[in-house]
Coordinates of C-alpha atoms in Angstrom, one line a residue:
X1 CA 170.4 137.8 173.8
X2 CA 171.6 140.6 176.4
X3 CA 170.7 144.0 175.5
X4 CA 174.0 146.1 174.6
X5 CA 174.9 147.5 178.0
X6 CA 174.7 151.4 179.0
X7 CA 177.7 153.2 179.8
X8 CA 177.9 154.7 183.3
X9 CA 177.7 158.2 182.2
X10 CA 175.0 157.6 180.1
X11 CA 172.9 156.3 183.4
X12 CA 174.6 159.2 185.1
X13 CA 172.8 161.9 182.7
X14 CA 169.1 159.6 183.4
X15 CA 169.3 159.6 187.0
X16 CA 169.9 163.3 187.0
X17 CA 167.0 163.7 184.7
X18 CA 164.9 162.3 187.4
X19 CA 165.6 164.7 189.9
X20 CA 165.5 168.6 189.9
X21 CA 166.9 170.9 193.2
X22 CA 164.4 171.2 195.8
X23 CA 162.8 174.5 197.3
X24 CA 164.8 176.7 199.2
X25 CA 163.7 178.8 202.1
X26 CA 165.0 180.8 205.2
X27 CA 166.3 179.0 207.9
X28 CA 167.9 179.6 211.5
X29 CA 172.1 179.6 211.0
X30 CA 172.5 177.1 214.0
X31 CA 170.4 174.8 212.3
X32 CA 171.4 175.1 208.6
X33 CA 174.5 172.3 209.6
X34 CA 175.0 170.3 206.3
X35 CA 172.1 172.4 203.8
X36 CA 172.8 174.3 200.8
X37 CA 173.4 177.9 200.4
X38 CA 170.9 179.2 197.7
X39 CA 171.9 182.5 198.1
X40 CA 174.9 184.5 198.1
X41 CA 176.0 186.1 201.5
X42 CA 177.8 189.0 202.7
X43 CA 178.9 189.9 206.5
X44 CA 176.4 192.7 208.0
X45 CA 179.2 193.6 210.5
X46 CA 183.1 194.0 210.1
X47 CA 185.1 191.1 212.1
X48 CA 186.6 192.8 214.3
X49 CA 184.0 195.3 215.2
X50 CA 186.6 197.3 216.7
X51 CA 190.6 197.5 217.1
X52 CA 191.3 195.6 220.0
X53 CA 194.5 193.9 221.6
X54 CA 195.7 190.8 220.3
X55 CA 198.3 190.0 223.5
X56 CA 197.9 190.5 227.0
X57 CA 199.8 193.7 227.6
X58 CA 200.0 197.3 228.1
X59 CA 198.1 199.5 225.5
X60 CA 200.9 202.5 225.1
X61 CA 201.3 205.3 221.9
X62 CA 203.9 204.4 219.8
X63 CA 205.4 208.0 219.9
X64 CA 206.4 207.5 223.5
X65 CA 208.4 204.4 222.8
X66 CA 212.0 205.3 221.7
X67 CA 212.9 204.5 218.3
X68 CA 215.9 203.0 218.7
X69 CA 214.0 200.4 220.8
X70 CA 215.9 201.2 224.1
X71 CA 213.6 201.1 227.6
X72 CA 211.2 203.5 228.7
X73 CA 208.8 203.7 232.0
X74 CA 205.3 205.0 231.7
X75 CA 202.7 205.6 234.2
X76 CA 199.8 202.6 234.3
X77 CA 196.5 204.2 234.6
X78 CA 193.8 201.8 234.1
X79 CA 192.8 198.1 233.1
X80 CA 191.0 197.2 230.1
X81 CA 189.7 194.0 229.8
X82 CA 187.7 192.1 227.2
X83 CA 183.5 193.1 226.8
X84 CA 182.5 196.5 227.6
X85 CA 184.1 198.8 229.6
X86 CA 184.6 202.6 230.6
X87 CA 186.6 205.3 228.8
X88 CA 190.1 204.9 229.8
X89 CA 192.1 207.5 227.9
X90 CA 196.1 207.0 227.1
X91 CA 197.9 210.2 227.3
X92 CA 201.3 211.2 226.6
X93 CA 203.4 209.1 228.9
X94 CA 200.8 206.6 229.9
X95 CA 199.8 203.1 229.5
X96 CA 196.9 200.8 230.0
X97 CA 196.3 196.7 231.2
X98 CA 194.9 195.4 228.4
X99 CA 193.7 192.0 228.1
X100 CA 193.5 189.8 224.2
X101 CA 190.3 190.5 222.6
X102 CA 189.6 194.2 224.9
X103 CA 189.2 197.1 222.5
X104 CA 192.5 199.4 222.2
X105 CA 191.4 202.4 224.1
X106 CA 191.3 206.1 223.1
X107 CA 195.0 207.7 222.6
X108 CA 196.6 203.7 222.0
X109 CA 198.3 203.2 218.7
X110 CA 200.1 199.2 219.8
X111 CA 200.2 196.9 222.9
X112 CA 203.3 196.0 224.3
X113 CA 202.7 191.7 224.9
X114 CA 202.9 191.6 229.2
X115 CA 206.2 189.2 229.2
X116 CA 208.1 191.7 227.6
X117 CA 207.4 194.3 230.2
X118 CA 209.1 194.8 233.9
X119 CA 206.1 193.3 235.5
X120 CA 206.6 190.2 233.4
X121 CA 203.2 189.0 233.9
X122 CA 200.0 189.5 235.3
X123 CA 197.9 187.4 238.1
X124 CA 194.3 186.7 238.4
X125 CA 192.5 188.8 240.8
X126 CA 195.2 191.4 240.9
X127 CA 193.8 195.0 241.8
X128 CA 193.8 197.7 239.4
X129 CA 196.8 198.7 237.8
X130 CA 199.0 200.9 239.1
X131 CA 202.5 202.4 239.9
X132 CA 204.5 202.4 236.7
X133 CA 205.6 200.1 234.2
X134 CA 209.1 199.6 232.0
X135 CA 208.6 198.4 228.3
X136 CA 210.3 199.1 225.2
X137 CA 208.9 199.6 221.4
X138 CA 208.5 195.9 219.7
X139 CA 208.7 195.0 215.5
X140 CA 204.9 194.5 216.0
X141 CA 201.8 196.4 216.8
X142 CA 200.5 193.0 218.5
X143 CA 196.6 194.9 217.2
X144 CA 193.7 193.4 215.8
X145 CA 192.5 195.9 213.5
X146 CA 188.4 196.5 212.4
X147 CA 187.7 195.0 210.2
X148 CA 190.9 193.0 209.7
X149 CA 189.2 189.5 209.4
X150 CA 186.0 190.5 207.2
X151 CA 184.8 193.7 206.4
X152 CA 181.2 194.7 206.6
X153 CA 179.7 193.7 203.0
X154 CA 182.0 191.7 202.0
X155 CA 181.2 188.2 200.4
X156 CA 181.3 185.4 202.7
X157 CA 179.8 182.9 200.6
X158 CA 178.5 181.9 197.2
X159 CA 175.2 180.4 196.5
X160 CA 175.9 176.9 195.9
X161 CA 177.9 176.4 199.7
X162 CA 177.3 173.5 202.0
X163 CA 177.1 174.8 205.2
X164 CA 180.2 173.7 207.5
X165 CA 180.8 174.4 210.8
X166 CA 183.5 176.3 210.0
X167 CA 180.9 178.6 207.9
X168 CA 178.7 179.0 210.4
X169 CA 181.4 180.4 212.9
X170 CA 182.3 182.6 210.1
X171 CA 178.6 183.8 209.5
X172 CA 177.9 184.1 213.1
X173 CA 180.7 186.3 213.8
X174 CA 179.5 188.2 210.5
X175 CA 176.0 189.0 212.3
X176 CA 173.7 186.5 210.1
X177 CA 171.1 184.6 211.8
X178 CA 169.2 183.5 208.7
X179 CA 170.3 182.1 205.7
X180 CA 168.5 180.7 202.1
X181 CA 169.0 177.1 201.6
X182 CA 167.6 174.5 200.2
X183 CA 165.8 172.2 202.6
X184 CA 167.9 168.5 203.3
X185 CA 166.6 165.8 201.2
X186 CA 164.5 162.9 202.3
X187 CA 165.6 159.6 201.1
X188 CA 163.9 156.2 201.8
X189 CA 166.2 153.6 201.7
X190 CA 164.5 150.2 201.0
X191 CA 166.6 146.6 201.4
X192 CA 164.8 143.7 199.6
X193 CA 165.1 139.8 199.9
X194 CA 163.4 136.8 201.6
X195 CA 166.6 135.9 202.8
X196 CA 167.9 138.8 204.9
X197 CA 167.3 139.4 208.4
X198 CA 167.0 142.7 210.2
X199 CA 170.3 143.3 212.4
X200 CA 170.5 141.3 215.7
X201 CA 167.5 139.1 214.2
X202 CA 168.1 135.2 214.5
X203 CA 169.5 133.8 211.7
X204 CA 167.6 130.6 209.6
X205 CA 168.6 128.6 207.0
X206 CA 169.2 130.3 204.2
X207 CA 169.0 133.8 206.0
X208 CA 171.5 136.6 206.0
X209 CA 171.4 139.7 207.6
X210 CA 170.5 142.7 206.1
X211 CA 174.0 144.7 205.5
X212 CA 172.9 147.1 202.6
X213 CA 170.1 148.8 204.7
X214 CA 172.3 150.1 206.9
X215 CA 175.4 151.0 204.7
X216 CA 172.7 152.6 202.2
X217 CA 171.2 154.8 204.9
X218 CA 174.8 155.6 206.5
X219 CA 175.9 156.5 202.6
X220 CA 173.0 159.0 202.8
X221 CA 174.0 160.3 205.5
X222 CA 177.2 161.2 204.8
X223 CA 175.9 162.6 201.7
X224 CA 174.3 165.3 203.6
X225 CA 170.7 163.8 203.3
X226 CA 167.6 162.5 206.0
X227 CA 167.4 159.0 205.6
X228 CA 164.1 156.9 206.7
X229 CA 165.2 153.0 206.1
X230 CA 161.9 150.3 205.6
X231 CA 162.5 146.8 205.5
X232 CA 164.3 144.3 204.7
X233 CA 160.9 143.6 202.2
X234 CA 160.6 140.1 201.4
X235 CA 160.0 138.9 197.5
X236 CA 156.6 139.4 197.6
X237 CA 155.1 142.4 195.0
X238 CA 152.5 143.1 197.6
X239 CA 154.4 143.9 200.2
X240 CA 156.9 145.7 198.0
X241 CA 154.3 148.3 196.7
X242 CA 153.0 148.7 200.3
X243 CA 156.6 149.6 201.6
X244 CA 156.9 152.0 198.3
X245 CA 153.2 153.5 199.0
X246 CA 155.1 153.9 202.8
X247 CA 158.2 155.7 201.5
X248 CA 156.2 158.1 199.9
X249 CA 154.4 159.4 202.7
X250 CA 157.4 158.7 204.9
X251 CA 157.7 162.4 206.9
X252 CA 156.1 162.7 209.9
X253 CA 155.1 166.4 209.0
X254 CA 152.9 164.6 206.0
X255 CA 155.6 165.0 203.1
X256 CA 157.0 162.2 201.4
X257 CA 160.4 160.9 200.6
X258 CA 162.3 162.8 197.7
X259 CA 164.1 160.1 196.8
X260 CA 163.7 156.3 197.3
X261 CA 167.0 153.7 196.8
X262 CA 166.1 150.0 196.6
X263 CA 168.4 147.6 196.8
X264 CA 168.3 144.0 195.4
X265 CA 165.4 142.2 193.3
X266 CA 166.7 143.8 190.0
X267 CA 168.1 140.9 188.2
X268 CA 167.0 138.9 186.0
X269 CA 165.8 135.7 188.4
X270 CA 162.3 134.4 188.8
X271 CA 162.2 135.8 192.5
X272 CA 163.5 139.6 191.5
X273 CA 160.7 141.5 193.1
X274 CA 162.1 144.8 191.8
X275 CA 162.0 144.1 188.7
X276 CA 158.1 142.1 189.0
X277 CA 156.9 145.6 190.3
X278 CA 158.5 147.9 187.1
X279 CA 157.3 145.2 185.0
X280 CA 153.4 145.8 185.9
X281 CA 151.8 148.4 183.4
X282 CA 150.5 151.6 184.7
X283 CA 146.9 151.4 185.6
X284 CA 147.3 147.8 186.1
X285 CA 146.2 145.8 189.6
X286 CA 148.9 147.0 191.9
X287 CA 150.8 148.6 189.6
X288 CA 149.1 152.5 189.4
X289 CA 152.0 153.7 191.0
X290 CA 154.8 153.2 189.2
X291 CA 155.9 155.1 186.0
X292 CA 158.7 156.6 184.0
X293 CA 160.3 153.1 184.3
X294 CA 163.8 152.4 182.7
X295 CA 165.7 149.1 183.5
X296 CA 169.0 148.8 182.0
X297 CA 172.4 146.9 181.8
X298 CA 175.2 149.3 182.8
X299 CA 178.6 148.3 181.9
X300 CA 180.6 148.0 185.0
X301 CA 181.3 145.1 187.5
X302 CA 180.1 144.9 190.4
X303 CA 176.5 147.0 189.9
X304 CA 175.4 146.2 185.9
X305 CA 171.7 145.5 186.7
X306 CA 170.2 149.1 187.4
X307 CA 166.6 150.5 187.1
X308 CA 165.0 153.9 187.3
X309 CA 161.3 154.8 187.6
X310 CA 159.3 157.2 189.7
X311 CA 156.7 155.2 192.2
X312 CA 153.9 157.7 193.2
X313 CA 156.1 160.7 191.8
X314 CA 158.7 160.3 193.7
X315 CA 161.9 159.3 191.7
X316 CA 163.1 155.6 192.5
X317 CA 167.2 154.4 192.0
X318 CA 166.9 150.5 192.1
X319 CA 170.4 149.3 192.8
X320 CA 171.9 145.7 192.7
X321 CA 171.9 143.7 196.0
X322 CA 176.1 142.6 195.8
X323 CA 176.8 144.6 198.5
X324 CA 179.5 146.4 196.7
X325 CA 178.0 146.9 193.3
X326 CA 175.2 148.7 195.7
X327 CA 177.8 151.0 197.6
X328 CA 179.4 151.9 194.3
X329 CA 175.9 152.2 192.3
X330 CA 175.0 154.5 195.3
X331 CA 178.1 156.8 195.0
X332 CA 178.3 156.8 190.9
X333 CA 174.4 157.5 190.8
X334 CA 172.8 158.1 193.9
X335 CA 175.1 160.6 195.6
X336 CA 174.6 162.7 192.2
X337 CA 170.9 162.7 192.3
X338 CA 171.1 163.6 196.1
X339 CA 173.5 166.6 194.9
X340 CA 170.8 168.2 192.3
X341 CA 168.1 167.7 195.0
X342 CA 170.6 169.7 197.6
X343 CA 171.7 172.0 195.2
X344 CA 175.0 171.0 195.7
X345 CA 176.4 170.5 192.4
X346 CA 179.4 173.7 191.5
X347 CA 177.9 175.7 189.2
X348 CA 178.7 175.6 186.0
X349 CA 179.6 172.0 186.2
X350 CA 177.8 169.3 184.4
X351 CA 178.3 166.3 186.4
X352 CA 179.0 163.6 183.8
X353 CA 179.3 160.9 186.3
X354 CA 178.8 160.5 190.1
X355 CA 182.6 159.9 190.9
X356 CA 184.1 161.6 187.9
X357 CA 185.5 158.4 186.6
X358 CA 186.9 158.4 183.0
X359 CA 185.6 156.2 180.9
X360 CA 188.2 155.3 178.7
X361 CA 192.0 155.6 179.1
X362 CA 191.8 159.2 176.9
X363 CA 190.1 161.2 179.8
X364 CA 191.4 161.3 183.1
X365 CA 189.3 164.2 184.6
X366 CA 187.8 164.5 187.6
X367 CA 184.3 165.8 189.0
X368 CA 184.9 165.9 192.2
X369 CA 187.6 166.9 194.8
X370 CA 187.1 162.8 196.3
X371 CA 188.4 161.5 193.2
X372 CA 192.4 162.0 193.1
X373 CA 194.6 159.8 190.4
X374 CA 196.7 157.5 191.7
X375 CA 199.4 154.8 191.2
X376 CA 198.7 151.1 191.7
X377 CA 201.6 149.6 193.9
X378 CA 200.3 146.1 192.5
X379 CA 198.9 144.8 188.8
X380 CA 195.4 143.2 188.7
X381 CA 192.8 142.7 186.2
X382 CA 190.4 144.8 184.6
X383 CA 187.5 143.8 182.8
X384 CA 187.1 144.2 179.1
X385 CA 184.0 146.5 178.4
X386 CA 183.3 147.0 181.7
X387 CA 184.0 149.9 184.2
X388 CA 185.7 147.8 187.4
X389 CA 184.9 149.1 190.6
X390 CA 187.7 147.6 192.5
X391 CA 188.1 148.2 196.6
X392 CA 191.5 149.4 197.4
X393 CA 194.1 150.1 200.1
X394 CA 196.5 153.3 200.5
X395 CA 200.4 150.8 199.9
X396 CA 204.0 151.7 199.6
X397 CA 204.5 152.2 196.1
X398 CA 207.8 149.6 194.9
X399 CA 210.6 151.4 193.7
X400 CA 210.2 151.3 189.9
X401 CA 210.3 154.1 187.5
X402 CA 212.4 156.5 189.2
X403 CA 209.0 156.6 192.3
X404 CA 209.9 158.5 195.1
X405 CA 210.9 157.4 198.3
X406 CA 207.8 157.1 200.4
X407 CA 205.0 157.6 197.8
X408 CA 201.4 156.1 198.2
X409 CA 199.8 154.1 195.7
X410 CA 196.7 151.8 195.7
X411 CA 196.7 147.6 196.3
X412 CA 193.4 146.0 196.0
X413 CA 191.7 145.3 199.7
X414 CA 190.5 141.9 198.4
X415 CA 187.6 140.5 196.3
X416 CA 186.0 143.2 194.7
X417 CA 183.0 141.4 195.7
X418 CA 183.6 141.0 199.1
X419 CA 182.2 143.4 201.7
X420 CA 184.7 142.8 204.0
X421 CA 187.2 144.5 201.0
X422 CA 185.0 147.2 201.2
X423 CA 185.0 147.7 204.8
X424 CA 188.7 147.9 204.6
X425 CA 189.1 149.8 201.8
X426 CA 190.7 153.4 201.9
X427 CA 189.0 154.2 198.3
X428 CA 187.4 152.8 195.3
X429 CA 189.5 152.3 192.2
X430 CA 187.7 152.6 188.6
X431 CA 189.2 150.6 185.9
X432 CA 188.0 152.0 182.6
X433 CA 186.2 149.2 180.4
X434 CA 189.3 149.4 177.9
X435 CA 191.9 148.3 180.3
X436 CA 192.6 144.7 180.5
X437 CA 195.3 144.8 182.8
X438 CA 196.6 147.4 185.6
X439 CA 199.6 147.1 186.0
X440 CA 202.3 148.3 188.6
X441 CA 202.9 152.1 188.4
X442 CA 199.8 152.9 185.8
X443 CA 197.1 155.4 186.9
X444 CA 193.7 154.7 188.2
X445 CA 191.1 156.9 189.3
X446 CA 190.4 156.5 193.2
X447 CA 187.1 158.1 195.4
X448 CA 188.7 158.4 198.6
X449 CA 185.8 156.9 201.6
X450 CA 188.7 157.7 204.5

């Protein structure tokens, strides 16, 4: 008789229980692309450093341009162009060149842009200025004040920030060169079965090539881990435990993996070899290096064979080998774990579920900025007591219901077994287990993979 099967959440909360944040440590900004702040950070300098022209134009005192916005001519008496450069003074009745980004000189209150001015423009290579120049007073100051951007100690980020490009840009210009973050994770990603076939290998009978080693390690990726991929690993125990001992000791530097994600071998068949190695006993021939193990039924369709375990220490996520019950085992429960180890959860947050996916029809809440609700433009099954994991594509939603014009809903991409559906798919839709039916118009929750 099958065991009663585990809800997702319920594997969710075990997974994380597996894992804990890593260490954190200093690190060089340029190279902290993807990591986790641990620390909160405030700008050492103000952005800008100093008030400085935001047009090409003539740096002038407002109080010699008339009011009433009529003409005026004033003396040119210098250039001033961006990076350092000499005193050049504005007195009463003067004006300056001033180039974007040049700091507004002594005496200069605005900058008057150069294609509003007599000369109209200014050419490379041009001598100094000189002569004179007619302008007239514009609804702008066309400045960049200090400070104006960021001001010196203010917060720039929490503790808890991934660090994007965009951040670092913004820390750079801040004066940071070191910041706290937890290190990236290491994750060994392990495909198993006799049958599959590294990529570009020759096909045999029976043989397949290996398509979850790759998507797993690209998933990891794009979660903002390392990745170091072993196999394909035949069904053979042996060689199993040998790849596992490998994973464990898989940095260069002499560290092993944080995590490692199998895939495959965790069914119930005569040739699983997942589930042969979490069956030996600890202490047992072969079998010393495996504990904490806890295989399960999961209810939700594709992925309900799951195990946990740690193998030398090290935490272990054994996923199914239906190539889309392992993509969406690896974002409802691997992607979480690889959040605590990164430190990227929001604080606060208790992350009930790796996608945020409501489990019933009375909670529609979502974990995670991915996940967005949205209309199905087509019915199609569910599946009773199970969360469905169905690939889907973005679809013109039928006007029914009062819909309007041009809205987006969801279609399914095919067979939510197939990997090709998956390939296509703009997002995964999750069916709650009390659905029997989705019909046109109804809500589903969708994690967005475009």
């Amino acid at each position: 008789m099958e065991p009663q099967a585990r809800s997702v959440t319920e594997h969710v909360e075990r997974v994380l229980a597996l894992v804990a944040p890593l260490r954190a440590g200093a690190q060089a900004l340029e190279d902290a692309l993807g990591s986790v702040l641990t620390e909160d950070l405030y700008a050492s300098v103000s952005v800008p450093p100093f008030d400085g022209a935001a047009m090409d134009g003539y740096a002038v005192r407002l109080a010699d341009l008339p009011p009433d916005g009529s003409q005026v001519t004033l003396q040119v008496t210098g250039d001033v162009a961006a990076g350092p450069s000499g005193p050049t003074e504005v007195g009463a009745g003067q004006a300056v060149r001033i180039m974007t980004g040049a700091p507004l000189p002594p005496g200069a209150d605005a900058v008057v842009p150069v294609e509003r001015t007599s000369t109209g423009r200014f050419v490379a290579g041009a001598p100094r200025a000189e002569g004179s120049v007619t302008l007239a007073r514009q609804s702008r100051p066309h400045v960049r004040c200090a400070g104006e951007d960021v001001r010196q100690g203010q917060l720039l980020a929490h503790a808890g920030t991934e660090v994007t490009a965009a951040l670092v840009g913004a820390l750079a210009a801040s004066g940071t060169v070191h910041v706290a973050v937890r290190r990236r994770p290491l994750v060994a990603v392990i495909s198993t079965g006799s049958e599959l076939v590294p990529i570009g290998g020759a096909l045999g009978p029976g043989q397949i090539t290996d398509s979850n080693g790759p998507m797993l390690a690209a998933a990891v990726r794009a979660a903002g881990a390392d990745v170091v991929r072993l196999g394909p690993v035949t069904d053979d125990p042996a060689e199993l435990r040998r790849v596992l001992d490998q994973a464990v000791r898989a940095d260069a530097d002499g560290g092993g993996a944080d995590l490692i994600v199998t895939a495959g071998g965790v069914s119930a068949g005569a040739a699983d070899v997942v589930r042969e190695v979490l069956a030996a006993a600890p202490g047992s021939d072969g079998g010393s290096g495996v504990t904490d193990v806890d295989v399960a039924t999961v209810a939700m369709s594709p992925g309900k064979p799951q195990a946990l375990a740690r193998w030398g220490g090290v935490p272990w996520l054994a996923l199914p080998g239906n190539p889309v019950g392992a993509y969406a085992s690896f974002e409802l429960f691997a992607r979480p774990a690889i959040d605590r180890l990164r430190g990227a959860e929001a604080p606060g947050r208790h992350h009930t579920s790796g996608v945020c996916c409501s489990e019933s029809t009375t909670s529609t809440q979502s974990n995670t900025p991915r996940a967005v609700p949205l209309a199905a433009a087509a019915g199609w099954s569910g599946s009773p007591g199970r969360l469905l994991v169905v690939p889907v594509r973005l679809a013109p939603l039928p006007d029914v219901g009062g819909t309007a014009p041009g809205s987006v809903g969801v279609v399914p991409a095919g067979s939510h077994h197939s990997l090709s559906a998956l390939a296509t798919a703009d997002g995964l839709a999750f069916v709650p287990p009390d659905i029997e039916k989705v019909r046109t118009g109804d809500i589903v929750q969708v994690l967005m993979l475009r």
